[in-house]
Amino acid sequence: MCGIVGYIGSKQAAPLIVSGLKRLEYRGYDSAGICCIAPDGLTIAKKAGRVVDLERAVDLHTLEGTVGVGHTRWATHGVPSDENAHPHTDHSGTIALVHNGIIENYLTIKKKLANAGYTFKSDTDSEVLAVFIGMLYETLHDLELSVRTALAEVEGTFGIVVLSTHEPDVVIAARRGSPLILGIGNGEYLVASDASAVISHTRQVVYLQENEMAILRRDGFSTKTIENVDTRSVVEEIAFELAQIERGGFEHFMLKEIFEQPITFRDGFRGRLRVEDGTVRLGGLASVAEKLRQAKRIIITACGTSWHAGLVGEYLIESLARVPVEVEYASEFRYRNPIISPDDVVIAISQSGETADTLAAIREAKLKGATVIGMVNVVGSTIARETDAGVYLHAGPEIGVASTKAFTSQLCVLTQFALYLGRMRALSAEQGMAIAEELVNIPEHITRILDNVEPIKAIAKKYSGASNFLYLGRGVNFPAALEGALKLKEISYIHAEGYPAAEMKHGPIALIDENMPVVFIAPKDEIYDKVRSNIEEVRARNGRVIAIADEDDDRIADVATHVIRIPRTLPMLTPILASIPLQLLAYFIAVERGCNVDMPRNLAKSVTVE
Ligand code: G6P
C-alpha cells in the first residue's frame, strides 16, 4: 500500500526521503514522488513506476531543502500516472500533501471547490484534500488550523503529511485509519507510515494514535487530537534490528523469510510452551483468561493468508478445546450485522496489524460486546492496540509481499492457543504433553525440508509453463491447499485453485487433463486412503500429480507423478510442514517465469483501504 516518509531537520531532505521510500517499496506501489521546500518555493518530482524510475527521470540531489516529504502510491482513485502520483499541491502551489487511505466524501468536497472556481490536475481524492486545505488557508492563514478544519469535514481514512512555503519550518501529520510513526532524532524528526523507513536514522519512535495529529519543528514536536485537544505521546523503541529488513545474501526477501522459519517458528513458542505439563503460558491473554474459559463460541476473522491460518485454527481449537469456531472473512463480517453475544470471543489474525477490513471487523465485534483478541505480528500496530488482549507472533519483520514465515508463526500461535484453551477445559495433561513435545520438534522438521530443496526446484522448472494448478487436501490440510494455491497465484500469476480433495469430483475434475498439475497434500493420516483414491481419479484422467507425502510413505510413488517428502508429524501439525514445500514451489516457479517475487503486480503488503 501507499508509503509516506517526511523529514524536518538540518540535513538535506531528498536523499534521506528517497532511501526511506526504498525501504517502503515492499509494501507494494505503482508511482512515487517527493517534494522539498527550497528557498524559492516547493520543488516537486513525481513519476509513475518505481522509485528508481523517479531517480532516473530527476536528479533528486538537485532537490534542495531540509524539509520534505515523499510518497509511494498504490492506485485507488485514478490510474498510476505522473499526475496522480503524490505529493499533490493546492491551487497556489504553496501547500503540498501526501495521503494514504481514501477520502470517501471527496466528490462532495470536490464539487464544492469546483463551484468556487478551483480546478484539479489529477483524478485523486488526495488532491481534493490538498486544494481544500489551500482554500481554507486563504482565510485562516494558519496551516495547522487549515488542516484541522479540513479534516473535520473529511469522511474516510487518512494518514497525511502536509507542508507549506508559508510556514517552512513546520511539518504537519495526521492519522485516522492509516498508520503514521514519528521518528525522534537529534534536532531532526521523521514521519513515516512504517518503522522500516526510519530505523536507519533512529530507533526512538512515537506511534501516532487514531485521530491524532503531530506538529513537527526542528526543535521539538507536539501532538494533539484532530479536535485540538493536547495529547501525551510515549516514545518507544523499534522492536527489530536493521539487519532483519535487509536481504542478507538471499536473492529475494521471500526466500530469506522461507529459510528463517525454523527460527521464527521457535520464537513463536519460546518462553510460552510448557512441555512438562502440556500447557502454554500466554501472558498477553491473562486478563481475558476467565472470558476464554467461559466462551461459548469463537469467531476468527482475518484476510488473505491470515484467513487461511484461521481455518487451520478452527480445526485445532475445535479438536483440542471442543469450542465451536466460525471463521469469517473480515470484509464480509463487518457488513453483515453479525450476531455476536458477550460470551463470544473474536480473534483477529493479522501479520501487519493494519488491514483495514480486519480492523473494522474488530471494531464491530467490540461494539457488540465481544471480547476481542489479536494475533498480530507487527508490534505496536493498530490491531495490536485496539484488541482487548493478544499474542504476538514474534516472526520479525516480513518484507516479501507473499506471506510465508508469518503464516507458520500464526499456526504456531494458534496451536498453542488451542492447547491453552483445551487444557482449561477437557484436554488431559498427557494429550497436551504429546502436542507440546511435537511442537518443539517442528523447527528441526522444517530445517530438514529446507535442506533438500533441489527436487522442488526441478518440479518447479518442469511445470513453470502451466496455466492452471489445482491444490487439494482434506481436513486440516484443506486450508493448507488454499494457502499453497494463493502463494502460486500471488507471485507467479498462474491461476491456481485450492479445493477439498473429495470435492474435486463435483466440478474441478472437469478441468483435468495432461496439462493440469494437481498438488495433493497426502500425509499418512486417517483419511490417507481416501486421498489416495482422489489421486487415482486424477491419474485416470491423465492429470499430473505432485504429492506432498510423509518421508516413510513407500506406496505414494505408485500413484503420484512426483513426490515431495516431509517429515512425519502429528496430523494436526501437518499444515505447518506442508506449507514449506508449497511456498518453495511457488517461489521457484515465479523465479523461473522471471516474476518480481518480492513485489508482485497489483498486490500490497498491508492493505489499509477497504
Ligand atoms: C494482503 C497481503 C496478504 C495478506 C493479507 C492480510 O492482501 O498481500 O499477504 O495475507 O493482506 O494481511 P494481514 O497483514 O492482515 O495478515
XYZ file of C-alpha atoms and ligand atoms in Angstrom:
626
model
C 0.000 0.000 0.000
C 0.969 3.645 -0.085
C 4.027 4.723 1.854
C 4.991 8.041 3.426
C 8.346 9.460 4.528
C 8.695 13.044 5.727
C 11.682 14.878 7.189
C 12.485 18.100 9.015
C 15.966 18.775 10.351
C 19.331 20.140 9.337
C 20.280 17.618 6.654
C 19.274 17.702 3.002
C 15.879 16.014 2.989
C 15.755 14.474 -0.514
C 18.411 11.700 -0.236
C 17.066 10.727 3.141
C 13.490 10.573 1.899
C 14.459 8.548 -1.178
C 16.273 5.941 0.927
C 13.216 5.790 3.208
C 10.926 5.296 0.197
C 13.100 2.391 -0.921
C 12.591 0.755 2.450
C 8.838 1.039 1.890
C 8.885 -0.476 -1.606
C 7.966 -3.894 -0.241
C 4.519 -2.617 0.696
C 3.548 -2.517 -2.988
C 3.098 0.659 -5.053
C 2.879 1.932 -8.605
C 4.185 5.522 -8.539
C 6.451 7.652 -6.409
C 7.029 11.308 -5.663
C 8.883 13.751 -3.478
C 8.602 17.406 -2.524
C 11.063 19.668 -0.694
C 10.792 23.232 0.500
C 13.527 25.102 -1.372
C 14.337 28.783 -0.733
C 12.325 29.785 -3.821
C 9.299 27.542 -3.281
C 8.262 23.904 -3.435
C 10.194 21.595 -5.721
C 8.297 18.507 -6.701
C 9.259 15.407 -8.668
C 6.844 12.554 -9.258
C 6.549 9.666 -11.636
C 4.551 6.551 -12.399
C 6.632 3.429 -11.797
C 9.309 2.619 -9.276
C 11.448 4.894 -7.128
C 14.367 4.117 -9.487
C 12.292 5.444 -12.394
C 11.858 8.679 -10.476
C 15.583 8.756 -9.743
C 16.339 8.211 -13.422
C 13.989 10.999 -14.502
C 15.079 13.600 -11.973
C 18.401 14.188 -10.294
C 16.987 14.088 -6.808
C 20.160 15.578 -5.363
C 19.166 18.833 -7.028
C 16.066 18.971 -4.855
C 17.227 21.431 -2.275
C 15.759 21.768 1.197
C 15.899 20.461 4.739
C 12.142 19.899 4.932
C 10.399 17.484 2.631
C 8.058 14.592 2.107
C 7.952 11.576 -0.201
C 5.317 9.051 -1.138
C 4.833 5.736 -2.852
C 1.306 5.415 -4.233
C -0.824 2.311 -4.696
C -3.595 3.489 -7.015
C -7.143 3.650 -5.677
C -8.658 6.699 -7.427
C -7.228 7.167 -10.913
C -4.654 5.127 -12.837
C -0.962 5.106 -11.901
C 0.350 8.201 -13.719
C 2.704 11.122 -13.125
C -0.276 13.425 -12.464
C -1.945 11.116 -9.993
C 1.287 10.461 -8.066
C 1.745 12.309 -4.761
C 2.650 14.878 -3.446
C -0.338 16.944 -4.530
C -0.446 20.695 -4.181
C -3.176 23.231 -3.603
C -4.229 25.724 -6.297
C -1.475 28.179 -5.346
C 1.293 25.594 -5.397
C 2.402 26.566 -1.902
C 0.945 23.695 0.094
C 1.929 20.063 -0.577
C 0.258 16.953 0.754
C 0.798 13.212 0.673
C -2.023 10.914 1.666
C -2.539 7.234 2.470
C -6.121 5.998 2.708
C -9.335 7.007 0.989
C -11.359 10.207 1.322
C -14.841 8.781 0.920
C -16.686 12.096 0.514
C -14.123 13.589 -1.860
C -16.678 14.043 -4.630
C -18.874 16.237 -2.419
C -15.889 18.339 -1.376
C -14.597 18.457 -4.944
C -17.942 19.745 -6.211
C -17.965 22.473 -3.591
C -14.449 23.507 -4.538
C -15.209 23.363 -8.272
C -18.268 25.594 -7.744
C -15.974 28.067 -6.024
C -13.735 28.049 -9.112
C -10.957 25.661 -8.057
C -9.550 23.273 -10.639
C -7.787 19.923 -10.386
C -4.880 18.321 -12.185
C -5.400 14.715 -11.111
C -8.194 12.186 -10.617
C -7.310 11.579 -6.999
C -9.224 12.073 -3.800
C -5.956 13.245 -2.232
C -5.589 16.313 -4.448
C -9.064 17.385 -3.384
C -7.871 17.463 0.217
C -4.766 19.470 -0.743
C -6.881 22.041 -2.591
C -9.383 22.140 0.261
C -6.629 22.900 2.786
C -5.305 25.566 0.402
C -8.716 27.208 0.147
C -9.093 27.273 3.924
C -5.601 28.721 4.318
C -6.639 31.763 2.263
C -8.920 32.874 5.071
C -7.336 31.217 8.138
C -3.652 31.986 7.414
C -2.642 29.160 9.727
C -1.526 25.806 8.325
C -2.342 23.675 11.356
C -5.785 25.229 11.713
C -6.460 24.802 7.989
C -5.524 21.113 8.163
C -7.669 20.576 11.233
C -10.635 22.399 9.724
C -10.404 20.380 6.532
C -10.093 17.072 8.371
C -13.209 17.848 10.390
C -15.169 17.597 7.131
C -13.442 14.528 5.790
C -15.038 11.084 5.847
C -12.863 8.056 5.288
C -9.328 7.164 6.222
C -6.112 9.086 6.075
C -2.523 9.261 7.077
C -1.374 12.640 5.753
C 1.699 14.808 5.840
C 1.376 18.463 4.867
C 3.992 21.147 4.352
C 3.894 24.674 3.029
C 6.167 27.503 1.952
C 4.067 29.821 4.151
C 5.355 28.001 7.232
C 8.608 26.459 6.007
C 9.737 25.253 9.419
C 6.756 23.036 10.178
C 5.609 19.598 9.076
C 2.079 18.530 9.951
C 0.998 14.912 10.137
C -2.392 13.432 10.983
C -3.919 9.982 11.011
C -7.259 8.257 11.009
C -7.205 4.623 9.954
C -3.771 4.767 8.297
C -0.691 4.337 10.479
C 1.942 7.018 10.989
C 5.083 6.867 13.094
C 7.251 9.762 14.222
C 10.996 9.116 14.278
C 12.650 11.137 17.018
C 16.179 12.167 16.082
C 18.617 14.690 17.417
C 17.418 18.051 16.121
C 15.548 16.250 13.383
C 12.259 14.398 13.013
C 10.922 11.917 10.550
C 7.375 10.870 9.929
C 6.642 7.629 8.131
C 3.935 5.081 7.536
C 6.193 2.232 8.635
C 9.060 1.876 11.108
C 11.318 0.388 8.433
C 11.629 3.838 6.802
C 13.077 5.452 9.921
C 15.133 2.716 11.576
C 18.407 3.614 9.848
C 18.127 7.116 11.397
C 16.624 6.483 14.793
C 15.144 3.708 16.907
C 13.111 6.124 19.032
C 9.568 6.405 17.733
C 6.123 7.642 18.648
C 3.164 5.760 17.207
C 0.565 8.354 16.332
C -2.838 7.311 17.695
C -6.166 7.309 15.881
C -7.436 10.855 15.267
C -4.159 12.319 16.403
C -2.008 14.879 14.673
C 1.605 15.905 15.138
C 3.246 19.253 14.559
C 6.954 18.771 13.907
C 9.546 21.543 14.110
C 13.331 21.266 14.136
C 13.440 21.933 17.874
C 10.575 19.736 19.036
C 7.177 18.307 18.321
C 3.735 18.314 19.835
C 0.751 16.039 19.423
C -2.956 16.716 19.772
C -6.220 15.277 18.605
C -7.638 16.471 15.332
C -10.206 18.261 17.517
C -7.311 20.253 19.090
C -7.025 18.592 22.493
C -3.388 18.147 23.565
C -2.240 14.530 23.897
C 0.705 12.928 25.651
C 2.933 10.878 23.418
C 5.013 7.938 24.553
C 8.422 7.428 22.975
C 9.056 3.757 22.263
C 11.924 1.751 20.830
C 11.574 -0.034 17.476
C 11.337 -3.741 18.234
C 13.510 -5.074 15.382
C 17.016 -4.690 14.005
C 18.019 -3.088 10.714
C 19.544 -6.400 9.529
C 16.114 -8.003 9.770
C 14.792 -5.824 6.977
C 17.764 -6.442 4.674
C 18.130 -9.356 2.272
C 21.268 -10.730 3.922
C 22.675 -12.518 0.855
C 19.400 -14.055 -0.317
C 18.166 -13.323 -3.816
C 14.750 -12.311 -2.535
C 13.177 -11.398 0.783
C 10.659 -14.167 0.238
C 13.397 -16.809 0.059
C 15.126 -15.337 3.108
C 11.860 -15.440 5.024
C 11.137 -19.035 3.962
C 14.550 -20.012 5.298
C 14.034 -18.113 8.538
C 11.149 -20.351 9.526
C 12.989 -22.771 11.815
C 13.965 -19.733 13.901
C 10.746 -17.752 13.653
C 8.683 -20.810 14.492
C 10.802 -21.436 17.593
C 10.474 -17.758 18.564
C 6.716 -18.274 18.487
C 6.746 -20.825 21.310
C 9.907 -19.862 23.210
C 9.055 -18.970 26.807
C 5.412 -19.931 26.253
C 5.233 -23.677 25.830
C 5.489 -25.835 28.979
C 6.191 -29.295 27.665
C 6.452 -30.807 31.143
C 2.752 -30.280 31.903
C 1.417 -29.915 28.356
C 0.304 -26.327 28.819
C 1.093 -22.905 27.450
C 1.718 -19.643 29.250
C 0.301 -16.772 27.214
C 0.891 -13.659 29.289
C -0.970 -11.447 26.833
C -4.182 -13.399 27.465
C -4.047 -13.368 31.271
C -6.538 -10.513 31.517
C -9.148 -12.420 29.484
C -8.470 -15.954 30.787
C -11.806 -16.189 32.568
C -13.677 -14.973 29.480
C -11.920 -17.642 27.468
C -12.815 -20.359 29.951
C -16.491 -19.359 29.668
C -16.523 -18.683 25.911
C -19.469 -20.331 24.142
C -18.130 -19.649 20.674
C -15.031 -18.331 18.980
C -15.143 -16.278 15.811
C -11.913 -15.895 13.873
C -11.720 -13.007 11.451
C -8.908 -12.172 9.028
C -7.988 -11.648 5.374
C -5.794 -13.453 2.842
C -3.146 -15.756 4.230
C -4.184 -14.903 7.785
C -7.678 -16.147 6.956
C -6.192 -19.460 5.842
C -4.360 -19.678 9.166
C -7.727 -19.045 10.809
C -9.218 -22.066 9.012
C -6.448 -24.265 10.384
C -7.108 -22.640 13.772
C -10.771 -23.646 13.584
C -9.772 -27.263 13.240
C -7.201 -27.044 16.045
C -9.433 -25.227 18.527
C -12.459 -27.402 17.884
C -10.496 -30.619 18.263
C -8.407 -29.633 21.310
C -10.780 -27.334 23.188
C -14.159 -28.509 21.853
C -15.427 -24.931 21.446
C -17.369 -24.170 18.250
C -15.399 -21.906 15.929
C -16.504 -19.831 12.955
C -14.035 -18.314 10.536
C -15.100 -15.187 8.668
C -13.503 -13.025 6.018
C -13.163 -9.711 7.828
C -14.527 -7.868 4.798
C -17.751 -9.894 4.959
C -18.062 -9.984 8.730
C -18.125 -6.221 9.118
C -21.022 -5.641 6.759
C -23.444 -8.394 7.596
C -24.500 -7.256 11.035
C -23.081 -10.384 12.665
C -24.862 -11.987 15.586
C -22.442 -11.624 18.482
C -23.064 -12.120 22.165
C -20.895 -11.059 25.112
C -19.998 -14.757 25.596
C -18.269 -14.786 22.225
C -14.562 -14.345 21.782
C -13.423 -12.834 18.499
C -9.876 -13.486 17.325
C -8.373 -11.162 14.719
C -5.362 -12.610 12.913
C -3.116 -10.211 11.026
C 0.532 -10.053 10.048
C 0.608 -6.280 9.594
C -1.929 -5.385 12.268
C -3.162 -2.660 9.909
C -5.516 -4.405 7.472
C -8.492 -2.067 7.138
C -11.122 -4.800 6.862
C -9.812 -6.693 9.882
C -9.651 -3.504 11.891
C -13.235 -2.663 11.001
C -14.325 -6.193 11.927
C -12.833 -5.944 15.423
C -14.437 -2.556 15.953
C -17.797 -4.084 15.014
C -17.212 -7.029 17.376
C -16.227 -4.717 20.241
C -19.266 -2.567 19.650
C -21.409 -5.654 20.061
C -19.743 -6.577 23.333
C -17.446 -9.448 22.347
C -14.015 -9.944 23.867
C -11.522 -9.349 21.071
C -8.102 -10.969 20.903
C -5.342 -10.109 18.423
C -2.810 -12.478 16.912
C -0.585 -9.938 15.257
C 2.998 -9.776 14.052
C 3.789 -6.059 13.921
C 4.409 -4.761 17.417
C 2.536 -1.568 18.218
C 0.257 -1.854 15.169
C -3.315 -0.612 15.294
C -4.947 -4.036 15.678
C -2.479 -4.915 18.448
C -3.503 -1.728 20.241
C -7.233 -1.938 19.723
C -7.772 -5.528 20.855
C -8.564 -6.367 24.487
C -5.691 -8.837 24.719
C -3.371 -10.635 22.368
C -0.488 -12.845 21.427
C 2.317 -11.524 19.237
C 3.635 -13.835 16.513
C 7.309 -12.851 17.008
C 8.107 -13.623 13.361
C 10.110 -10.406 12.909
C 9.502 -8.009 10.014
C 8.069 -9.717 6.947
C 9.052 -7.850 3.796
C 8.101 -10.228 0.944
C 4.562 -9.407 -0.140
C 3.662 -13.088 -0.214
C 3.353 -14.045 3.429
C 5.413 -17.099 4.432
C 7.007 -17.023 7.869
C 4.071 -15.085 9.328
C 1.769 -17.928 8.226
C 3.741 -20.640 10.013
C 4.050 -18.371 13.063
C 0.280 -17.897 13.015
C -0.095 -21.681 13.044
C 2.410 -21.879 15.896
C 0.405 -19.376 17.958
C -2.956 -20.914 17.040
C -1.760 -24.389 18.071
C -0.653 -23.015 21.413
C -3.897 -21.104 21.821
C -5.876 -24.314 21.160
C -3.699 -26.137 23.664
C -4.102 -23.369 26.240
C -7.870 -23.381 25.854
C -8.016 -27.180 25.709
C -6.094 -27.552 28.955
C -8.500 -25.100 30.609
C -11.285 -27.431 29.561
C -11.206 -31.161 28.874
C -7.760 -31.865 27.404
C -5.651 -34.107 29.633
C -2.064 -33.350 30.629
C -0.955 -36.395 28.677
C -2.650 -35.253 25.456
C -1.292 -31.749 25.984
C 2.232 -33.043 26.501
C 2.146 -35.079 23.277
C 1.243 -31.963 21.271
C 3.722 -29.721 23.075
C 6.532 -32.226 22.564
C 5.883 -32.418 18.849
C 5.591 -28.648 18.506
C 9.135 -28.401 19.828
C 10.294 -30.771 17.048
C 8.769 -28.678 14.266
C 11.759 -26.304 13.721
C 14.005 -29.334 13.178
C 11.495 -30.820 10.715
C 11.365 -27.518 8.806
C 15.164 -27.457 8.623
C 15.146 -30.939 7.079
C 12.736 -29.798 4.374
C 14.865 -26.718 3.681
C 17.990 -28.870 3.403
C 16.573 -30.600 0.352
C 15.052 -28.048 -1.997
C 16.538 -29.350 -5.262
C 13.690 -31.811 -6.042
C 11.192 -28.979 -5.535
C 13.224 -26.751 -7.854
C 13.195 -29.477 -10.527
C 9.417 -29.859 -10.291
C 9.032 -26.072 -10.462
C 11.105 -25.981 -13.646
C 9.002 -28.697 -15.246
C 5.663 -27.022 -14.553
C 6.530 -23.333 -14.727
C 4.786 -23.083 -18.085
C 1.433 -24.381 -16.807
C -1.554 -22.047 -16.980
C -3.528 -23.624 -14.151
C -2.827 -25.545 -10.976
C -5.122 -27.372 -8.605
C -4.249 -27.813 -4.912
C -6.092 -30.467 -2.956
C -6.107 -31.509 0.662
C -8.567 -32.790 3.232
C -9.416 -31.886 6.803
C -6.834 -29.595 8.326
C -4.842 -29.780 5.088
C -7.597 -28.203 3.021
C -6.659 -24.694 4.234
C -3.026 -25.594 3.544
C -4.092 -26.340 -0.041
C -5.835 -22.947 -0.234
C -2.682 -21.254 1.014
C -0.499 -23.170 -1.470
C -2.740 -22.017 -4.332
C -2.720 -18.427 -3.051
C 1.092 -18.377 -2.914
C 1.340 -19.538 -6.507
C -1.142 -17.051 -7.928
C 0.234 -14.137 -5.928
C 3.775 -14.348 -7.224
C 3.704 -16.334 -10.493
C 0.325 -15.113 -11.859
C -0.626 -18.705 -12.682
C -4.265 -19.388 -11.989
C -4.494 -21.777 -9.064
C -7.372 -23.100 -7.008
C -7.480 -24.864 -3.690
C -10.192 -27.419 -3.050
C -11.078 -30.100 -0.521
C -9.766 -33.232 -2.281
C -13.076 -35.106 -2.154
C -14.974 -32.118 -3.531
C -12.923 -32.288 -6.731
C -15.326 -34.743 -8.304
C -18.139 -32.194 -8.000
C -16.672 -29.818 -10.554
C -12.936 -29.268 -10.854
C -12.447 -32.786 -12.199
C -13.778 -31.427 -15.495
C -10.575 -29.411 -15.815
C -8.209 -32.316 -15.524
C -6.121 -33.351 -18.500
C -2.427 -33.923 -19.206
C -1.722 -30.200 -18.849
C -3.099 -29.878 -15.351
C -0.660 -30.206 -12.453
C -2.520 -31.211 -9.292
C -0.796 -30.776 -5.956
C -2.032 -33.164 -3.268
C -1.270 -32.876 0.426
C -1.333 -36.537 1.362
C 0.133 -37.336 4.779
C -0.497 -40.768 6.296
C -3.389 -39.777 8.497
C -6.764 -41.450 8.995
C -8.023 -40.323 5.579
C -4.872 -41.203 3.673
C -6.570 -43.975 1.683
C -9.390 -41.648 0.679
C -6.875 -39.097 -0.579
C -5.062 -41.846 -2.483
C -8.332 -42.638 -4.233
C -8.650 -38.987 -5.189
C -5.120 -39.162 -6.608
C -6.091 -42.210 -8.642
C -9.076 -40.287 -10.030
C -6.737 -37.552 -11.265
C -4.270 -40.038 -12.758
C -7.091 -41.874 -14.517
C -7.749 -38.610 -16.379
C -4.100 -38.080 -17.236
C -3.546 -35.301 -14.708
C -0.030 -34.750 -13.335
C 0.131 -35.343 -9.585
C 2.633 -33.664 -7.282
C 2.161 -35.280 -3.862
C 3.380 -33.843 -0.587
C 3.793 -37.045 1.418
C 5.398 -38.424 4.548
C 9.023 -39.455 4.176
C 8.224 -43.045 5.183
C 5.312 -43.444 2.750
C 6.566 -46.152 0.372
C 3.265 -46.526 -1.512
C 2.717 -42.977 -2.690
C 5.183 -43.180 -5.608
C 2.941 -45.834 -7.222
C 0.233 -43.284 -7.844
C 1.889 -39.833 -7.859
C 3.914 -38.419 -10.753
C 6.230 -36.565 -8.342
C 6.634 -36.864 -4.575
C 7.889 -34.181 -2.210
C 8.746 -35.663 1.181
C 8.052 -34.068 4.553
C 8.926 -35.469 7.998
C 6.184 -37.373 9.788
C 4.395 -35.285 12.431
C 1.081 -35.231 14.267
C -1.731 -34.997 11.689
C -2.952 -31.685 13.118
C 0.504 -30.149 12.623
C 0.914 -31.278 9.000
C -0.223 -27.933 7.507
C 2.848 -26.317 9.071
C 5.236 -28.701 7.359
C 3.243 -28.978 4.113
C 3.271 -25.212 3.685
C 7.092 -25.098 3.420
C 7.380 -27.047 0.112
C 4.294 -25.222 -1.169
C 5.994 -21.867 -0.516
C 9.170 -23.111 -2.226
C 7.258 -24.492 -5.196
C 5.538 -21.126 -5.739
C 8.818 -19.285 -5.254
C 10.838 -21.387 -7.731
C 8.053 -21.294 -10.335
C 7.838 -17.496 -10.050
C 11.620 -17.141 -10.386
C 11.591 -19.492 -13.378
C 8.937 -17.275 -15.004
C 11.007 -14.144 -14.345
C 8.429 -12.593 -11.985
C 9.198 -9.904 -9.452
C 8.820 -12.190 -6.450
C 9.051 -9.636 -3.669
C 6.830 -7.063 -5.336
C 4.166 -8.880 -7.318
C 1.992 -6.740 -9.548
C -1.104 -5.111 -8.054
C -0.553 -6.549 -4.581
C 0.197 -4.686 -1.389
C 1.796 -5.992 1.756
C -0.505 -4.144 4.048
C -3.970 -3.296 2.746
C -5.053 -0.209 4.635
C -8.036 0.555 2.404
C -11.327 -1.322 2.174
C -2.671 -8.519 1.827
C -1.354 -9.269 1.681
C -1.567 -10.724 2.076
C -2.127 -10.813 3.476
C -3.431 -10.005 3.615
C -3.849 -9.879 5.071
O -3.559 -8.934 0.854
O -0.873 -9.188 0.358
O -0.314 -11.396 2.028
O -2.357 -12.142 3.808
O -3.241 -8.681 3.129
O -2.889 -9.121 5.733
P -2.611 -9.134 7.277
O -1.480 -8.164 7.454
O -3.870 -8.665 7.940
O -2.247 -10.509 7.666
